[in-house]
Every structure is written in C-alpha cells, then in structure tokens.
mmCIF file of C-alpha atoms in Angstrom:
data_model
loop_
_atom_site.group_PDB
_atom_site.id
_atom_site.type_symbol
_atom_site.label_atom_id
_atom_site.label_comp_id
_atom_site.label_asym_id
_atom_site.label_seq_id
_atom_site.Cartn_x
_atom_site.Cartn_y
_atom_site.Cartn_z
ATOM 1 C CA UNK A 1100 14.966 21.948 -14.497
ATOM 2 C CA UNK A 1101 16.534 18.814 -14.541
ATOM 3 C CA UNK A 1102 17.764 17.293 -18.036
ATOM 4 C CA UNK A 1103 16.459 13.714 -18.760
ATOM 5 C CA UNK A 1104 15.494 11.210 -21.572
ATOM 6 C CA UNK A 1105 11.921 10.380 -22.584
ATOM 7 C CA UNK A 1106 11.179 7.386 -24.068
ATOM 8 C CA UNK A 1107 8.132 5.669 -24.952
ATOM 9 C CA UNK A 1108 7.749 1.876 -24.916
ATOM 10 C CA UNK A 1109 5.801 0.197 -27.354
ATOM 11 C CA UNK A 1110 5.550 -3.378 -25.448
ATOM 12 C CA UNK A 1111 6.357 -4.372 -22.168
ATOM 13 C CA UNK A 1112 10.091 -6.545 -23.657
ATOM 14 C CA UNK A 1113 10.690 -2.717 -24.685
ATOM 15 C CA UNK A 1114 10.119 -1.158 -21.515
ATOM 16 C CA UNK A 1115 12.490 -4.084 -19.533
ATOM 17 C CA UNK A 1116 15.165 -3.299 -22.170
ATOM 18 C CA UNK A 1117 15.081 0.569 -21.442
ATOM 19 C CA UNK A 1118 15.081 0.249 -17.683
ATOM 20 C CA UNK A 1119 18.039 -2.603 -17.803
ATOM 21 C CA UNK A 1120 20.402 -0.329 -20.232
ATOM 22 C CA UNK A 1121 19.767 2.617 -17.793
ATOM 23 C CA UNK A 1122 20.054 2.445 -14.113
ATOM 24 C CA UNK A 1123 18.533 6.161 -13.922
ATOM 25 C CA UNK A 1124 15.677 5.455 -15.300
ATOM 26 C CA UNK A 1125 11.772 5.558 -14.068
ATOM 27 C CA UNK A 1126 8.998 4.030 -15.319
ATOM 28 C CA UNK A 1127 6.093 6.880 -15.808
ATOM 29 C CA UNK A 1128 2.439 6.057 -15.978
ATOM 30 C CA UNK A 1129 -0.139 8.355 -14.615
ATOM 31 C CA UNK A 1130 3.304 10.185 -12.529
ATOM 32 C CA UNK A 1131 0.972 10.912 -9.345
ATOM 33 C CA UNK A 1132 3.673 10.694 -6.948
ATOM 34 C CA UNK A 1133 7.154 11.054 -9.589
ATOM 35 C CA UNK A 1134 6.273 14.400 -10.998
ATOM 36 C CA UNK A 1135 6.063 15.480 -7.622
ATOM 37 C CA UNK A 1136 8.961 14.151 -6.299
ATOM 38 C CA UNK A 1137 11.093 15.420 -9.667
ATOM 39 C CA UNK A 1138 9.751 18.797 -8.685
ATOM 40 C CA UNK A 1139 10.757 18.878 -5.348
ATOM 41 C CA UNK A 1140 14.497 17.743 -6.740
ATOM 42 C CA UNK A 1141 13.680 14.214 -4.347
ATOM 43 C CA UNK A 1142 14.300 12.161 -7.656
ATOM 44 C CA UNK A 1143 16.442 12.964 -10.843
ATOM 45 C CA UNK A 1144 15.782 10.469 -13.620
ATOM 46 C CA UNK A 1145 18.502 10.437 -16.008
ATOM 47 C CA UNK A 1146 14.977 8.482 -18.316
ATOM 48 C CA UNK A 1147 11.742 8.556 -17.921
ATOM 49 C CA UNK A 1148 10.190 5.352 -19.914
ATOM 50 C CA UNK A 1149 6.554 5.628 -20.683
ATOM 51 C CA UNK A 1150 4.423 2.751 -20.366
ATOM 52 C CA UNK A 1151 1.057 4.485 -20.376
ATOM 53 C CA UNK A 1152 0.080 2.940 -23.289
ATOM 54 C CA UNK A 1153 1.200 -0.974 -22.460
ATOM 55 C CA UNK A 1154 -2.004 -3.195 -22.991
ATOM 56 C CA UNK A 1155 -1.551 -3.879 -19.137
ATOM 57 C CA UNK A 1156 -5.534 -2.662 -18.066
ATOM 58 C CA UNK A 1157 -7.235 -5.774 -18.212
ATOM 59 C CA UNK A 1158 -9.578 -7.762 -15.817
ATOM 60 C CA UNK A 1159 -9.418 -11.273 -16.117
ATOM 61 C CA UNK A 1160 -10.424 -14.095 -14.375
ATOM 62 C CA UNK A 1161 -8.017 -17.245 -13.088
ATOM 63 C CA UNK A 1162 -8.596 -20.522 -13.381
ATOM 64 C CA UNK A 1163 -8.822 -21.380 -10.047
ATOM 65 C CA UNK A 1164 -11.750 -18.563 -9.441
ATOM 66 C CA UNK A 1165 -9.985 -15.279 -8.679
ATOM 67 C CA UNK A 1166 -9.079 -12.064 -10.523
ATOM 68 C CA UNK A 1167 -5.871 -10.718 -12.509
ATOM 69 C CA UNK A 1168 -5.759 -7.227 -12.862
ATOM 70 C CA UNK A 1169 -3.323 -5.541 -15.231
ATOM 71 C CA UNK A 1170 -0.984 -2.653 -13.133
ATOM 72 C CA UNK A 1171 -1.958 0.089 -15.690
ATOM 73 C CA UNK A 1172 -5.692 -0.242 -14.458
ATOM 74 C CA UNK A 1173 -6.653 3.324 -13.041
ATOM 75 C CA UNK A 1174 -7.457 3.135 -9.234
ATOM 76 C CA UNK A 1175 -10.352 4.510 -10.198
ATOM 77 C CA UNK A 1176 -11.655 1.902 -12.575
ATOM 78 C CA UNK A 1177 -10.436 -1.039 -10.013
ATOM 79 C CA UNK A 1178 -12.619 0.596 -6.881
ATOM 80 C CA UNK A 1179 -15.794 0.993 -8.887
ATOM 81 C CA UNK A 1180 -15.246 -2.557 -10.993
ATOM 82 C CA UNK A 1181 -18.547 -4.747 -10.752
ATOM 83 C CA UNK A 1182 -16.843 -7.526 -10.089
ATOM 84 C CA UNK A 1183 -14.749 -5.750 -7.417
ATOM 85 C CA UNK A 1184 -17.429 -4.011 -5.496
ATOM 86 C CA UNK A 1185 -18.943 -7.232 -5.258
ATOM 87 C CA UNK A 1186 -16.193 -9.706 -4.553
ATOM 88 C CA UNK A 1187 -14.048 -7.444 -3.014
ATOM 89 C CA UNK A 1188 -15.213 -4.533 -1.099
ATOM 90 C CA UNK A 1189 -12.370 -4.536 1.289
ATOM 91 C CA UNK A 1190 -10.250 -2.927 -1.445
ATOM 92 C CA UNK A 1191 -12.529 -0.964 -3.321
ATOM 93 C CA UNK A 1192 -13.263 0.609 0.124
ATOM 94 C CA UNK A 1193 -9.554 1.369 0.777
ATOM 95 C CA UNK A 1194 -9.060 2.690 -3.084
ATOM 96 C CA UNK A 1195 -11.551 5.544 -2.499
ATOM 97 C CA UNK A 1196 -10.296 6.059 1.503
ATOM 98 C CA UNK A 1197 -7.292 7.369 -0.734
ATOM 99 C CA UNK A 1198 -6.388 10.299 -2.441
ATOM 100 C CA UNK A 1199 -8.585 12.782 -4.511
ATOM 101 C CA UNK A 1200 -10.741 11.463 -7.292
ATOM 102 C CA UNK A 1201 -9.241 13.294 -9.328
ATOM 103 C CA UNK A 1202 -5.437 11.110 -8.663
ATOM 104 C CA UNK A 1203 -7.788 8.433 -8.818
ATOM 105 C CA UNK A 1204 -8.855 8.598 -11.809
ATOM 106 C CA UNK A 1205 -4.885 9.016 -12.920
ATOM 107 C CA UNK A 1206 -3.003 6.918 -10.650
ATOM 108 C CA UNK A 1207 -2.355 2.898 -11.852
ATOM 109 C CA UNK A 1208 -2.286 0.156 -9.454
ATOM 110 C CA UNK A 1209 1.597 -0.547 -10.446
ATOM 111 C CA UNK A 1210 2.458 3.145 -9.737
ATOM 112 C CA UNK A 1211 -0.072 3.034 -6.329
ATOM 113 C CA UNK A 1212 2.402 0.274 -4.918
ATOM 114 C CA UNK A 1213 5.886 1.812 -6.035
ATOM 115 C CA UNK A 1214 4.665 5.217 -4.654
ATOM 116 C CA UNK A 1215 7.333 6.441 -1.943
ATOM 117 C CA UNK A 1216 6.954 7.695 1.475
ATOM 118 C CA UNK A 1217 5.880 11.061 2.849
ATOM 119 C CA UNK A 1218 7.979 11.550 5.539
ATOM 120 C CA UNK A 1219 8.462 15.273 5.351
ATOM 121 C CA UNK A 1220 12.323 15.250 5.507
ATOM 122 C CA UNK A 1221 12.560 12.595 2.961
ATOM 123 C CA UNK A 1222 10.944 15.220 1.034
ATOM 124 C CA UNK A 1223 13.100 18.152 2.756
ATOM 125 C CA UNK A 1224 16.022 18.012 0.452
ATOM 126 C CA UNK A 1225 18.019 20.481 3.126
ATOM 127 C CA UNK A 1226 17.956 17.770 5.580
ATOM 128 C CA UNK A 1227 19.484 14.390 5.833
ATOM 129 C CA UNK A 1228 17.413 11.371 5.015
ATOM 130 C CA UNK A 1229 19.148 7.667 4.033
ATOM 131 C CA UNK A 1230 16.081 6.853 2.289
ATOM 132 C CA UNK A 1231 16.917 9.940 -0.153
ATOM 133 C CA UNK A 1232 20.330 9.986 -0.004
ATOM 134 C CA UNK A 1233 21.874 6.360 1.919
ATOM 135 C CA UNK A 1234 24.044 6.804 4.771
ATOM 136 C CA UNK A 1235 23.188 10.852 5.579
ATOM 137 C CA UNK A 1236 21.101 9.772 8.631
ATOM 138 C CA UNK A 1237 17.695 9.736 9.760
ATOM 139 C CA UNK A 1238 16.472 13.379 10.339
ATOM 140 C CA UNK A 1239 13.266 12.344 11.742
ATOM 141 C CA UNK A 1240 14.703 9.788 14.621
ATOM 142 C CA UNK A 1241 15.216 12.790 17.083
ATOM 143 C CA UNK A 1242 12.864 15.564 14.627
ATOM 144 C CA UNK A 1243 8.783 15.373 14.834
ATOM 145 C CA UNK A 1244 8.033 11.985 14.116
ATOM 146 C CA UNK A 1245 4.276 12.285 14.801
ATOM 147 C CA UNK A 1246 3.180 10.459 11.371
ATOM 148 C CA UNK A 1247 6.577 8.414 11.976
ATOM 149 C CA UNK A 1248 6.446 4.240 12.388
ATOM 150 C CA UNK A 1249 5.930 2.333 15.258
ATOM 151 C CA UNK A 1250 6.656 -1.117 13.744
ATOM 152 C CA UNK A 1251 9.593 -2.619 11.713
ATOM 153 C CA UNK A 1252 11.790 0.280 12.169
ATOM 154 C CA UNK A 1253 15.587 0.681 12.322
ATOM 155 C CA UNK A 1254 17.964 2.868 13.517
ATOM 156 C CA UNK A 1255 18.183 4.120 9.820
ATOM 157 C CA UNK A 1256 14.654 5.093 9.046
ATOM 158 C CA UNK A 1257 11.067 5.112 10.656
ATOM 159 C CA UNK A 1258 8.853 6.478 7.496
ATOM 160 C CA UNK A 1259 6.015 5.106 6.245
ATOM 161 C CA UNK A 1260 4.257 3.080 3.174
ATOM 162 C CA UNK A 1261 1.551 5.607 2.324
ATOM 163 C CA UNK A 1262 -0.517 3.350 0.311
ATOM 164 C CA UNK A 1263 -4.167 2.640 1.279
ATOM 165 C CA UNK A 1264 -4.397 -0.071 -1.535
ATOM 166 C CA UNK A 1265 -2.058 -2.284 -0.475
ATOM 167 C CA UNK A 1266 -3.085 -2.461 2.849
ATOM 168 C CA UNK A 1267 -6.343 -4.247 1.742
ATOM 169 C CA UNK A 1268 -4.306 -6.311 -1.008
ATOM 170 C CA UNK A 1269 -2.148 -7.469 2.021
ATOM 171 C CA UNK A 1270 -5.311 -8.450 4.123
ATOM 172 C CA UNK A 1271 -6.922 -10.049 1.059
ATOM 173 C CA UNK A 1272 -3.316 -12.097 0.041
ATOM 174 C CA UNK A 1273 -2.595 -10.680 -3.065
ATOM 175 C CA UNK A 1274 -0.042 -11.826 -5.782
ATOM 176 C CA UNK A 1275 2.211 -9.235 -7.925
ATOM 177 C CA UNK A 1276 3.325 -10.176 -11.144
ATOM 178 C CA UNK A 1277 6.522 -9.260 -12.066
ATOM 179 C CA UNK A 1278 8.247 -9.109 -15.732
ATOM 180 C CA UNK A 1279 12.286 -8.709 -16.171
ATOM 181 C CA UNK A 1280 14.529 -9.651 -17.933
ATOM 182 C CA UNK A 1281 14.945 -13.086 -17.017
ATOM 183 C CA UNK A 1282 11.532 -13.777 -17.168
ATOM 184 C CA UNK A 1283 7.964 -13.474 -15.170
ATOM 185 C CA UNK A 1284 7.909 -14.227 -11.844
ATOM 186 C CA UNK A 1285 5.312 -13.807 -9.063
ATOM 187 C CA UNK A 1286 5.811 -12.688 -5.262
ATOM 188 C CA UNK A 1287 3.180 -11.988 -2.240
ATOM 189 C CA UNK A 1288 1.924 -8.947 -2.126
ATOM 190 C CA UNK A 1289 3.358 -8.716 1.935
ATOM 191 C CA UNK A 1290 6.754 -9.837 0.317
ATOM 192 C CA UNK A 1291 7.050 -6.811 -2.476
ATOM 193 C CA UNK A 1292 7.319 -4.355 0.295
ATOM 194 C CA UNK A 1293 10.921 -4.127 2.600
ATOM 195 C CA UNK A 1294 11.642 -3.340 5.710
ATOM 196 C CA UNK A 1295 13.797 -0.505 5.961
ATOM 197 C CA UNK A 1296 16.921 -1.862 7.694
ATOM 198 C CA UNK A 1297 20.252 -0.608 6.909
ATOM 199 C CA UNK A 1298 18.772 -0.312 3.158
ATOM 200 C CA UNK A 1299 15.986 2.162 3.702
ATOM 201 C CA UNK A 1300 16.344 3.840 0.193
ATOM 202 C CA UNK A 1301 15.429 0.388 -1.493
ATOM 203 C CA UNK A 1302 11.476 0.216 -0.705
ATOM 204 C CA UNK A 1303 10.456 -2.972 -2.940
ATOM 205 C CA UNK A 1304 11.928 -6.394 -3.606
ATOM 206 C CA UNK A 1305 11.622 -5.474 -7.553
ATOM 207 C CA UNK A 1306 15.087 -6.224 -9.208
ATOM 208 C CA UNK A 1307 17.379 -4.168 -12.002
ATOM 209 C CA UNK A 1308 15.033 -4.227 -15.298
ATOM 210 C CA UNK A 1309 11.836 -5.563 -13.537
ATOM 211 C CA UNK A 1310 8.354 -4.393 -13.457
ATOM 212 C CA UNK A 1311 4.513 -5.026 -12.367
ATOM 213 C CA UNK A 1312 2.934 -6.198 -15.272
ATOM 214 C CA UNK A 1313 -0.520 -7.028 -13.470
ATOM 215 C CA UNK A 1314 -1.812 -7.659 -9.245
ATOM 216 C CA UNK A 1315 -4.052 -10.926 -8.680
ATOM 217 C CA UNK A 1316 -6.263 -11.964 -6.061
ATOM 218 C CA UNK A 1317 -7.437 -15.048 -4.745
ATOM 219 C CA UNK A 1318 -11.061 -16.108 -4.706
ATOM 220 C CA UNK A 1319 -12.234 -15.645 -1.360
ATOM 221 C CA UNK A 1320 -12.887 -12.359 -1.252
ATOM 222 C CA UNK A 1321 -14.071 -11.429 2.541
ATOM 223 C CA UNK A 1322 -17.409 -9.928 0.670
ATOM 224 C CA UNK A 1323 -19.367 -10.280 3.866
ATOM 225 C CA UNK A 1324 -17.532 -9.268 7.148
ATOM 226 C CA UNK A 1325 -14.880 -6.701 5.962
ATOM 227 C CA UNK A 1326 -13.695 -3.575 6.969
ATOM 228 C CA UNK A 1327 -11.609 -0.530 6.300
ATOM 229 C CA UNK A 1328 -10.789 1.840 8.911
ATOM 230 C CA UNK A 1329 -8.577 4.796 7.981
ATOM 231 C CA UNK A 1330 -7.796 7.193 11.033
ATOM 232 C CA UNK A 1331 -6.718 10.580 9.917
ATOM 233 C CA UNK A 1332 -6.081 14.179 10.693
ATOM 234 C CA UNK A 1333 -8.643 14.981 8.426
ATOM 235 C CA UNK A 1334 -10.955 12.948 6.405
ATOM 236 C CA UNK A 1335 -10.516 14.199 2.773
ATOM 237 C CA UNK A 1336 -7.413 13.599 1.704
ATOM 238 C CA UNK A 1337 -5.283 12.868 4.376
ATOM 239 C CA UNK A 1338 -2.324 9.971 4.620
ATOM 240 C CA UNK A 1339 -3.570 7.407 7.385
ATOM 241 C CA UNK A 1340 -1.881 7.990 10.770
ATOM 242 C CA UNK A 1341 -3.090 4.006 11.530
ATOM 243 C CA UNK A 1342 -5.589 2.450 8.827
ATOM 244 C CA UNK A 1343 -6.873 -1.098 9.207
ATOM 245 C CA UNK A 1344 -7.980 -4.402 6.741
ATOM 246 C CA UNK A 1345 -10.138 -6.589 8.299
ATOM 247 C CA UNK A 1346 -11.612 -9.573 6.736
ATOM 248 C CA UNK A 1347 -13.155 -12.469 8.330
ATOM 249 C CA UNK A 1348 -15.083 -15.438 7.412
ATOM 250 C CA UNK A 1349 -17.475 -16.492 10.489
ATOM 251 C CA UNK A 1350 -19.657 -19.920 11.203
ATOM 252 C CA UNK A 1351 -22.041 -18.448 13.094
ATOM 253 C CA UNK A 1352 -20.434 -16.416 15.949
ATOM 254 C CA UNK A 1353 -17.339 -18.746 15.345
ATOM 255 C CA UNK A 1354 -14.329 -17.392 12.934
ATOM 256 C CA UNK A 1355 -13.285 -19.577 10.618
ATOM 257 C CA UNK A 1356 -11.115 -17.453 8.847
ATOM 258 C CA UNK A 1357 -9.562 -13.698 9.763
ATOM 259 C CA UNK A 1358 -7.238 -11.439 7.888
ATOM 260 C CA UNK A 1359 -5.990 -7.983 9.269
ATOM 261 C CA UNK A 1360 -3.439 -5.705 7.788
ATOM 262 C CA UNK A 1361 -2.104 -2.065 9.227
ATOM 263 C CA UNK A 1362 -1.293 0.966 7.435
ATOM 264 C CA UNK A 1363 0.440 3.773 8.538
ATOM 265 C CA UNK A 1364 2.660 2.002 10.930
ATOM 266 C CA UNK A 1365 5.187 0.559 9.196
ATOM 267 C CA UNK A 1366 7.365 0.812 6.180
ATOM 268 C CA UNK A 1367 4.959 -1.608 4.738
ATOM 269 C CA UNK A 1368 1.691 -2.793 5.123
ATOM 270 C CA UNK A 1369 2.192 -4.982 8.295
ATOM 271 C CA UNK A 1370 -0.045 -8.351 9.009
ATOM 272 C CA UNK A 1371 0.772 -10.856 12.033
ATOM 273 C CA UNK A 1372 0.104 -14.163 10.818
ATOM 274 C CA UNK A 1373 0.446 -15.037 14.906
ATOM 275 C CA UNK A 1374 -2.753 -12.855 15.112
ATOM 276 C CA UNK A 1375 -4.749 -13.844 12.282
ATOM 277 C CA UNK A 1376 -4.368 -17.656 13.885
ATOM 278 C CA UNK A 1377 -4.625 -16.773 16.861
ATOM 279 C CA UNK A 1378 -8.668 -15.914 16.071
ATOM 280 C CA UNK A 1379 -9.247 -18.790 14.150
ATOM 281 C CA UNK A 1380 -11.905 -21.290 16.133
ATOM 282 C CA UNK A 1381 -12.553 -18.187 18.402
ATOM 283 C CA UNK A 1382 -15.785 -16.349 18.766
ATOM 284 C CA UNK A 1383 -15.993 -12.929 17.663
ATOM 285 C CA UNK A 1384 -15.770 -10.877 21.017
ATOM 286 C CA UNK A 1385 -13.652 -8.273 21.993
ATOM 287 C CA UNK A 1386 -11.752 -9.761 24.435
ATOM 288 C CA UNK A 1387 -10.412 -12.100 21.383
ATOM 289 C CA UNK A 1388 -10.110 -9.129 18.991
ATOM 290 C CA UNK A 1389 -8.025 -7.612 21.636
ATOM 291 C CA UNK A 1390 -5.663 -10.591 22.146
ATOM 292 C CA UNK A 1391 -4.710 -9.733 18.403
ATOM 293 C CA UNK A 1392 -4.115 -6.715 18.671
ATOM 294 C CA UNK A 1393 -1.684 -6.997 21.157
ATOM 295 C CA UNK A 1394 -0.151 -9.842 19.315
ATOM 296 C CA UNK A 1395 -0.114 -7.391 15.770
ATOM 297 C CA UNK A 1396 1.566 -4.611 18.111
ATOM 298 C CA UNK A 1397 3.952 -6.706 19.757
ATOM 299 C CA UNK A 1398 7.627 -5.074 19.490
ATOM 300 C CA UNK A 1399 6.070 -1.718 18.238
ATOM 301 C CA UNK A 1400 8.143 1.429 19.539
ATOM 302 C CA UNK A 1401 7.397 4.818 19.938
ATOM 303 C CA UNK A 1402 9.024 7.556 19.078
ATOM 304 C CA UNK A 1403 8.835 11.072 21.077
ATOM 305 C CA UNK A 1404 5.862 12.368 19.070
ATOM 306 C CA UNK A 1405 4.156 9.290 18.135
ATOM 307 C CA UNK A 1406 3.340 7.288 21.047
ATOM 308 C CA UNK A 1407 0.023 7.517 21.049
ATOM 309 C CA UNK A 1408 -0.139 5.422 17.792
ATOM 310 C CA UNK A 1409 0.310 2.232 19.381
ATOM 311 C CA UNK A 1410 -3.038 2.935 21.739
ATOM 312 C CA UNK A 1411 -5.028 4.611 18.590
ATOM 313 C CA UNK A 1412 -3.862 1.437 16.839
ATOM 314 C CA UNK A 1413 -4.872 -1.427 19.474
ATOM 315 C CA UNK A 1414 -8.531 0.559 19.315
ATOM 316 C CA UNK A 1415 -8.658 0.959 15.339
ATOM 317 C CA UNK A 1416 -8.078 -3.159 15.191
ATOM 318 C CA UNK A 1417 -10.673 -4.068 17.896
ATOM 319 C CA UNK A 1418 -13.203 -1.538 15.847
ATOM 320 C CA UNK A 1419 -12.161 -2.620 12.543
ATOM 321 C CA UNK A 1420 -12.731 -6.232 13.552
ATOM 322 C CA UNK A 1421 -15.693 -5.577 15.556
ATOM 323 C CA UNK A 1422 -17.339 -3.683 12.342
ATOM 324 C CA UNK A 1423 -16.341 -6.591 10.600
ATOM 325 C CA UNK A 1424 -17.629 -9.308 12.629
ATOM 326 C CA UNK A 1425 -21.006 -7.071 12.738
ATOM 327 C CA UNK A 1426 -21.139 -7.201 8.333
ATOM 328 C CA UNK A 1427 -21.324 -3.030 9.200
ATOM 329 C CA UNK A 1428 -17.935 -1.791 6.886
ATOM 330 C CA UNK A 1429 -16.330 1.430 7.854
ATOM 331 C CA UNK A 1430 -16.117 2.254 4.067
ATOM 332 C CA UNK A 1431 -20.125 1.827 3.741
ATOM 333 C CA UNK A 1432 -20.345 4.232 6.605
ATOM 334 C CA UNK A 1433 -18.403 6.871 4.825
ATOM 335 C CA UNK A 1434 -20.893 6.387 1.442
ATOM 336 C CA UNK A 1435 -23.591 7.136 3.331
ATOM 337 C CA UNK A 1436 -22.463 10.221 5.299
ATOM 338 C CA UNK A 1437 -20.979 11.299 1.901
#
C-alpha cells in the first residue's frame, strides 16, 4: 500500500487550492479508472482530493438553446436524460456502447474524459512506457500493438484515448469548462485532448490547479441522422478497436451539414474538418462517404499488428455514415437485439 493524503473539498475554490499546493495530487470522484490504476502501482498520489460531493450535477440550459452539464453528472444519468435521448442520441448511444452499467452508474463525465489509456504496457509496470514513466521508451512500438494507434502517433507513444463519450462530444462540438486558479475558462472538446508527441505522459491541455467544472453542447443536436458504431472484440464490455460519430443534417438526399469523429485510433478522439467539408453540398452516397474516409485516414500508419485497422476503419465510416444518412442508428440496433 501506498501512503497518501485524503482530503475532502467542500467547494470547487477548495478543491483548486488543494490541487495547486500539491503537485501529487488527484482529483477522486466515482475513481473508475484511478483506483485501478493506484492498484496496479501505475499512479501514486501523494493526495487524493474528493470532489464527490461538489454541486457540479446539474442540467441546464444556455441561452443560446443548448445544454450545460455539470462534470459530476453520472454517465449513467447523462445517457438516459430526457432531454438527452431526445436532443442528443449520438451521445447517449456512445455512453451505454461503454463500460458496464454498473461503472456507469459510478463514473462522472469529468472523470470519463481524464480517464487514461489501456495500452497494456502502460499498465505493465515491468516494462518501459514514456506515458508512465517519460523518456523510458515505447514498449509497444516493436511489442503487440494490435489495439495500438494508427493516427497522430509519435515515435514516443501509439496508445489510445479509451473513451466512448468523447468521441460523440467531439462529433457533436462540445465545450469543457474549466475552473483554476486564475479563473474559468472554456476550450473545445477536440482541443482538451493532446497528441502524444514527445510529451506522451501529459494526455489533456488542463493546467497546474485546473479542473472540469461542467461539459456543454451546442443546440443542434444531429437527433435525426446519427450514428454510433463501436467495433470490438467482443460486444459487452470491450474498449473499441475503431468506433465512429456520425452526425449529419440532410436537405433531402443533399447534406447540409456532417460531423464524424473516430475512436480507438488515436490518442484522442480524431475528426477531419477536411472531411466533414468535404460532404457538405454532396449527396449521401457511398462513393462520397468514401472520399471522407480516405480524407479522415490520410497519414494513418500501421504498426506490425494493427494494420488492418486502417481497412476496418475506412468500412466502419462508410457504415456509420451510411446508417446515418438512412435515420437507422447503430446504437438503436443494439436496443433492440438487447
């Protein structure tokens, strides 16, 4: 067992003021992912700060139509939300594509986009990983890198973002809002994430002292033509080996407007902005669906063991959109089977 602090905050200021005086600290809220890693000797919190009880679980609307959600909100409670389900299937379908119900019903939506890869050998504290442990080297560059990246890699690392969630929250163009201590400040949901380059232990663009006090989304929602597809070893519980948000707005057979987002192939959730423009004033075919997925794939490399991502992923997008396009979600398909 490794010694540590606990502390309890009793406001959010409180909670800024314990992470700035320690550098070793962690926040803890439902601890899906830290208790694990603490376990497995990954992380060693000098503190553990306990916001479980901030007032940070509330829905509210935005002026300007869309919806502020406060990060303690259970992923649970966010996927089956009325207002949610309705407005914003994409990610309700991607909340329940992940995990057990039971880490669900404890996980937050703060801790669900802070959680940390699973690259076994970042996990593997017998082997070298810079992500655990900076300038060691990348076990999995020349080990089995099946479940490895294809996209944004470096010589450093090729894991992973695990998160379903933010996949759809990157499709949909999601806002995090951030508290520190010089203040609140918001970023893109696409910016919170990093690449790994030569910095592959830092995953997030949160500063010393900061936080996620609350995610927001704008108010076109995709309610109609969504989908997400999450392509996995096996179907309960599984981390996606290529998962994809789709989300388009059509005028007749004509898109308008088209949002995709990949999981599972990147060390974040990775959109092409090229792409999604690239099908606007097109008709919904597959020979245009297929022009972005090459364009969303350009640069991606394979590894020894995980070539056959960039194929299974050029499929996924052309289904995902197609699904889409059709109003016939992936995630409704699951419900029923279930």
């Amino acid at each position: 067992m490794n010694n540590f602090q606990y502390s309890r905050a009793t406001d959010v200021a409180d909670a800024i003021r314990l992470l700035a005086a320690n550098p070793g600290a962690k926040l803890i809220a439902g601890g899906t992912n830290l208790i694990d890693l603490m376990k497995e000797n990954v992380e060693r919190p000098s503190r553990l700060v306990d916001i479980s009880r901030l007032p940070l679980r509330k829905f509210e609307e935005t002026a300007d139509g869309g919806l502020r959600i406060g990060a303690l909100v259970p992923n649970s409670d966010l996927a089956y939300h009325p207002v949610i389900e309705q407005r914003y299937p994409l990610l309700a379908g991607a909340i329940l594509a992940g995990a057990s119900a039971q880490l669900r019903n404890m996980a937050s939506i703060g801790g669900n986009l802070m959680q940390r890869t699973r690259c076994a050998y970042f996990y593997d504290t017998a082997t070298p990983c810079n992500k655990r442990n900076p300038g060691s080297g990348c076990s999995a560059l020349d080990g089995l890198n099946r479940n490895h990246a294809i996209l944004g890699t470096s010589t450093s690392c090729i894991a992973t973002n695990p998160s379903d969630m933010s996949v759809a929250l990157a499709a949909l163009g999601a806002l995090v809002h951030i508290a520190g201590p010089a203040g609140e400040r918001t970023i893109a949901l696409t910016d919170f994430h990093r690449l790994p380059g030569d910095t592959p232990h830092v995953d997030t663009n949160l500063g010393t002292g900061e936080i996620i006090i609350a995610i927001e989304l704008p108010p076109l929602g995709f309610a109609r033509n969504y989908s997400y597809l999450k392509i996995r070893d096996r179907l309960s519980y599984a981390f996606a080996l290529v998962s994809v948000a789709a989300a388009l707005e059509l005028e007749g057979n004509a898109i308008s407007q088209a949002r995709i987002a990949l999981g599972g192939v990147a060390h974040k959730p990775w959109r092409s902005l090229e792409a999604e423009a690239a099908l606007r004033g097109q008709a919904a075919t597959v020979d245009h669906f297929s022009h972005a997925a090459d364009l969303l794939l350009a640069g991606a490399t394979a590894r020894a063991h995980n070539g056959f991502k960039i194929e299974l992923a050029r499929r996924a997008i052309v289904r995902t959109l197609t699904q889409a396009a059709s109003g016939t979600p992936q995630s409704q398909a699951h419900k029923k089977i279930a």
